[in-house]
């Protein structure tokens, strides 16, 4: 899943021995060994300018819409009516031209991925996010005051429209890409494969050896996957460059306690699910 189903990511699967060797040259420390030893390494790219795919995105939605269905016996008389097929899937639901245009505008607003050169995109994105942030502040103030003072409820009977918190193009693209990366990790694990997500890379070098266009795509992480290595009973577990050992053979890396990271209803309050 991604915001608005925009899918602002690309994935390069590196599986040939020669390409894994080239990729490993720009991976730091033990990460280079993990790439070479893997069956396949997925390089995830976050699209910081997904607004450039507006026409492609519109065509994608139109191609996946439900076709209209004819009611009646198919005769072209006055009693024959046309009815659109209903479906619970939002992607397949027929959308008007206005709705498609609105979706494209919302994607550019949330993603800050305007189809402009980066020297124009960055200041425009900053200006839009600053303006929305200021408007959001006043909207929150009015919303709070409306709840406290009845007279404002009469002036604003329909309530105050709150505004979203916008992110930079880098942040929006990477958080959506990480959703795809986590799905990939879970899919590999479900197939009995071991995975190792890594961010210790020289992004410029990776971009060069894999022919990734400059500027548009960032590389938030790479994921090596393959058949898990089973150590013998007397074999000592190896550590990485900072002295940490990683989970294998069912001995998973430790995590913080549940109540230290998961709260119930309010920040800092223990979550009681019983």
Tab-separated table of C-alpha atoms in Angstrom, residues 49-240:
chain	number	residue	atom	x	y	z
A	49	UNK	CA	9.358	13.560	-8.339
A	50	UNK	CA	6.367	11.254	-8.714
A	51	UNK	CA	4.345	14.176	-10.084
A	52	UNK	CA	6.121	13.576	-13.385
A	53	UNK	CA	4.156	10.329	-13.703
A	54	UNK	CA	0.790	12.101	-13.672
A	55	UNK	CA	-0.323	10.917	-17.118
A	56	UNK	CA	0.945	7.391	-16.446
A	57	UNK	CA	-0.897	7.342	-13.115
A	58	UNK	CA	-4.156	8.521	-14.710
A	59	UNK	CA	-3.888	5.902	-17.454
A	60	UNK	CA	-3.181	3.251	-14.801
A	61	UNK	CA	-6.389	4.129	-12.934
A	62	UNK	CA	-8.480	4.316	-16.093
A	63	UNK	CA	-7.178	0.959	-17.335
A	64	UNK	CA	-8.146	-0.657	-14.022
A	65	UNK	CA	-11.624	0.818	-13.722
A	66	UNK	CA	-14.675	-1.386	-13.879
A	67	UNK	CA	-16.342	-1.254	-17.318
A	68	UNK	CA	-19.966	-0.136	-17.606
A	69	UNK	CA	-22.600	-2.875	-17.634
A	70	UNK	CA	-25.788	-2.899	-19.676
A	71	UNK	CA	-29.091	-3.610	-17.942
A	72	UNK	CA	-32.024	-5.188	-19.670
A	73	UNK	CA	-31.924	-7.534	-22.640
A	74	UNK	CA	-29.311	-5.565	-24.539
A	75	UNK	CA	-31.750	-3.909	-26.978
A	76	UNK	CA	-31.015	-0.263	-27.765
A	77	UNK	CA	-34.533	0.962	-26.903
A	78	UNK	CA	-35.702	3.614	-24.458
A	79	UNK	CA	-36.193	1.036	-21.716
A	80	UNK	CA	-32.515	0.027	-21.810
A	81	UNK	CA	-30.410	1.780	-19.223
A	82	UNK	CA	-26.714	1.802	-18.459
A	83	UNK	CA	-25.473	1.152	-14.966
A	84	UNK	CA	-21.906	1.235	-13.701
A	85	UNK	CA	-20.644	-1.874	-12.024
A	86	UNK	CA	-20.085	-1.374	-8.300
A	87	UNK	CA	-17.010	-2.761	-6.610
A	88	UNK	CA	-15.589	-2.412	-3.129
A	89	UNK	CA	-12.122	-1.663	-4.540
A	90	UNK	CA	-11.406	2.064	-4.745
A	91	UNK	CA	-8.935	1.524	-7.588
A	92	UNK	CA	-11.544	-0.200	-9.750
A	93	UNK	CA	-14.363	2.215	-9.003
A	94	UNK	CA	-15.127	4.397	-12.053
A	95	UNK	CA	-13.790	7.930	-11.576
A	96	UNK	CA	-14.715	11.080	-13.426
A	97	UNK	CA	-12.161	13.308	-15.129
A	98	UNK	CA	-12.591	15.786	-12.306
A	99	UNK	CA	-11.874	13.118	-9.693
A	100	UNK	CA	-8.760	11.982	-11.564
A	101	UNK	CA	-7.501	15.552	-11.769
A	102	UNK	CA	-8.174	16.047	-8.052
A	103	UNK	CA	-6.177	12.902	-7.254
A	104	UNK	CA	-3.202	14.164	-9.235
A	105	UNK	CA	-3.312	17.514	-7.440
A	106	UNK	CA	-3.527	15.818	-4.034
A	107	UNK	CA	-0.545	13.610	-4.857
A	108	UNK	CA	1.553	16.630	-5.791
A	109	UNK	CA	0.421	18.449	-2.636
A	110	UNK	CA	1.245	15.583	-0.258
A	111	UNK	CA	4.377	14.388	-2.053
A	112	UNK	CA	5.875	17.785	-2.948
A	113	UNK	CA	6.893	15.959	-6.115
A	114	UNK	CA	6.072	18.707	-8.564
A	115	UNK	CA	7.064	18.029	-12.200
A	116	UNK	CA	9.612	20.841	-12.159
A	117	UNK	CA	13.420	21.105	-12.131
A	118	UNK	CA	14.775	20.589	-8.601
A	119	UNK	CA	16.064	24.165	-8.300
A	120	UNK	CA	12.433	25.274	-8.665
A	121	UNK	CA	10.802	22.308	-6.940
A	122	UNK	CA	12.621	22.727	-3.613
A	123	UNK	CA	11.703	26.398	-2.931
A	124	UNK	CA	8.149	25.936	-4.216
A	125	UNK	CA	7.702	22.890	-1.986
A	126	UNK	CA	9.052	24.814	1.013
A	127	UNK	CA	6.733	27.736	0.289
A	128	UNK	CA	3.656	25.514	-0.054
A	129	UNK	CA	4.456	23.567	3.126
A	130	UNK	CA	5.066	26.795	5.053
A	131	UNK	CA	1.784	28.324	3.846
A	132	UNK	CA	-0.185	25.178	4.698
A	133	UNK	CA	1.506	25.023	8.114
A	134	UNK	CA	0.457	28.619	8.884
A	135	UNK	CA	-3.115	28.000	7.724
A	136	UNK	CA	-3.187	24.773	9.727
A	137	UNK	CA	-2.166	26.682	12.872
A	138	UNK	CA	-5.057	29.124	12.520
A	139	UNK	CA	-7.459	26.286	11.669
A	140	UNK	CA	-6.489	24.462	14.867
A	141	UNK	CA	-6.960	27.646	16.882
A	142	UNK	CA	-10.424	28.237	15.430
A	143	UNK	CA	-11.330	24.595	15.939
A	144	UNK	CA	-10.319	24.769	19.595
A	145	UNK	CA	-12.096	28.091	20.175
A	146	UNK	CA	-15.244	26.818	18.455
A	147	UNK	CA	-15.428	23.994	20.978
A	148	UNK	CA	-15.080	26.420	23.893
A	149	UNK	CA	-17.281	29.334	22.809
A	150	UNK	CA	-20.840	28.794	21.607
A	151	UNK	CA	-20.932	31.996	19.586
A	152	UNK	CA	-18.279	30.631	17.270
A	153	UNK	CA	-20.376	27.509	16.754
A	154	UNK	CA	-23.052	29.760	15.274
A	155	UNK	CA	-20.541	31.548	13.050
A	156	UNK	CA	-19.020	28.265	11.862
A	157	UNK	CA	-21.933	25.792	11.970
A	158	UNK	CA	-20.261	23.242	9.716
A	159	UNK	CA	-17.019	23.075	11.674
A	160	UNK	CA	-13.466	23.983	10.771
A	161	UNK	CA	-11.639	22.103	8.024
A	162	UNK	CA	-8.305	20.987	9.457
A	163	UNK	CA	-5.335	20.779	7.101
A	164	UNK	CA	-2.806	17.962	6.720
A	165	UNK	CA	0.810	18.108	7.832
A	166	UNK	CA	2.886	18.013	4.665
A	167	UNK	CA	6.291	16.404	4.272
A	168	UNK	CA	9.232	17.124	2.008
A	169	UNK	CA	9.507	15.162	-1.228
A	170	UNK	CA	12.309	13.076	0.289
A	171	UNK	CA	10.320	12.170	3.405
A	172	UNK	CA	7.074	11.340	1.594
A	173	UNK	CA	8.766	9.203	-1.043
A	174	UNK	CA	10.894	7.291	1.459
A	175	UNK	CA	8.100	6.514	3.923
A	176	UNK	CA	5.989	5.088	1.093
A	177	UNK	CA	8.965	3.140	-0.246
A	178	UNK	CA	9.555	1.655	3.221
A	179	UNK	CA	6.021	0.231	3.153
A	180	UNK	CA	6.940	-1.672	-0.011
A	181	UNK	CA	10.284	-2.720	1.488
A	182	UNK	CA	8.626	-4.102	4.631
A	183	UNK	CA	6.130	-6.021	2.504
A	184	UNK	CA	9.062	-7.483	0.562
A	185	UNK	CA	10.779	-8.521	3.814
A	186	UNK	CA	7.633	-10.254	5.068
A	187	UNK	CA	7.083	-11.976	1.716
A	188	UNK	CA	10.653	-13.327	1.700
A	189	UNK	CA	10.324	-14.538	5.285
A	190	UNK	CA	7.058	-16.300	4.481
A	191	UNK	CA	8.955	-18.239	1.795
A	192	UNK	CA	11.643	-19.341	4.236
A	193	UNK	CA	14.269	-16.877	3.015
A	194	UNK	CA	16.594	-14.906	5.267
A	195	UNK	CA	16.676	-11.142	4.755
A	196	UNK	CA	19.039	-8.356	5.741
A	197	UNK	CA	17.969	-4.718	5.240
A	198	UNK	CA	20.949	-2.364	5.031
A	199	UNK	CA	21.496	1.378	4.786
A	200	UNK	CA	25.304	1.339	5.004
A	201	UNK	CA	25.934	2.114	1.352
A	202	UNK	CA	27.601	4.752	-0.796
A	203	UNK	CA	24.483	5.937	-2.611
A	204	UNK	CA	26.387	7.818	-5.300
A	205	UNK	CA	28.416	4.717	-6.145
A	206	UNK	CA	25.344	2.472	-6.171
A	207	UNK	CA	23.594	4.960	-8.416
A	208	UNK	CA	26.514	4.885	-10.834
A	209	UNK	CA	26.968	1.113	-11.137
A	210	UNK	CA	23.233	0.455	-11.541
A	211	UNK	CA	22.563	3.327	-13.936
A	212	UNK	CA	20.057	5.081	-11.649
A	213	UNK	CA	19.115	8.603	-12.870
A	214	UNK	CA	20.545	11.358	-10.700
A	215	UNK	CA	18.328	13.752	-8.775
A	216	UNK	CA	14.973	12.045	-9.026
A	217	UNK	CA	15.580	8.880	-7.005
A	218	UNK	CA	17.042	8.436	-3.537
A	219	UNK	CA	18.136	5.067	-2.136
A	220	UNK	CA	16.766	4.591	1.400
A	221	UNK	CA	17.937	0.993	1.752
A	222	UNK	CA	18.911	-2.260	0.073
A	223	UNK	CA	17.737	-5.712	1.132
A	224	UNK	CA	19.764	-8.879	0.642
A	225	UNK	CA	17.824	-12.148	0.637
A	226	UNK	CA	18.655	-15.796	0.221
A	227	UNK	CA	18.682	-19.264	1.711
A	228	UNK	CA	19.578	-18.944	5.410
A	229	UNK	CA	23.022	-20.125	6.467
A	230	UNK	CA	22.908	-22.769	9.204
A	231	UNK	CA	25.856	-22.785	11.592
A	232	UNK	CA	27.132	-25.934	13.188
A	233	UNK	CA	26.661	-26.405	16.926
A	234	UNK	CA	30.279	-25.545	17.759
A	235	UNK	CA	30.557	-22.653	15.298
A	236	UNK	CA	30.909	-19.234	16.952
A	237	UNK	CA	28.483	-16.537	15.879
A	238	UNK	CA	30.210	-13.721	13.998
A	239	UNK	CA	29.689	-10.056	14.761
A	240	UNK	CA	29.412	-7.085	12.456
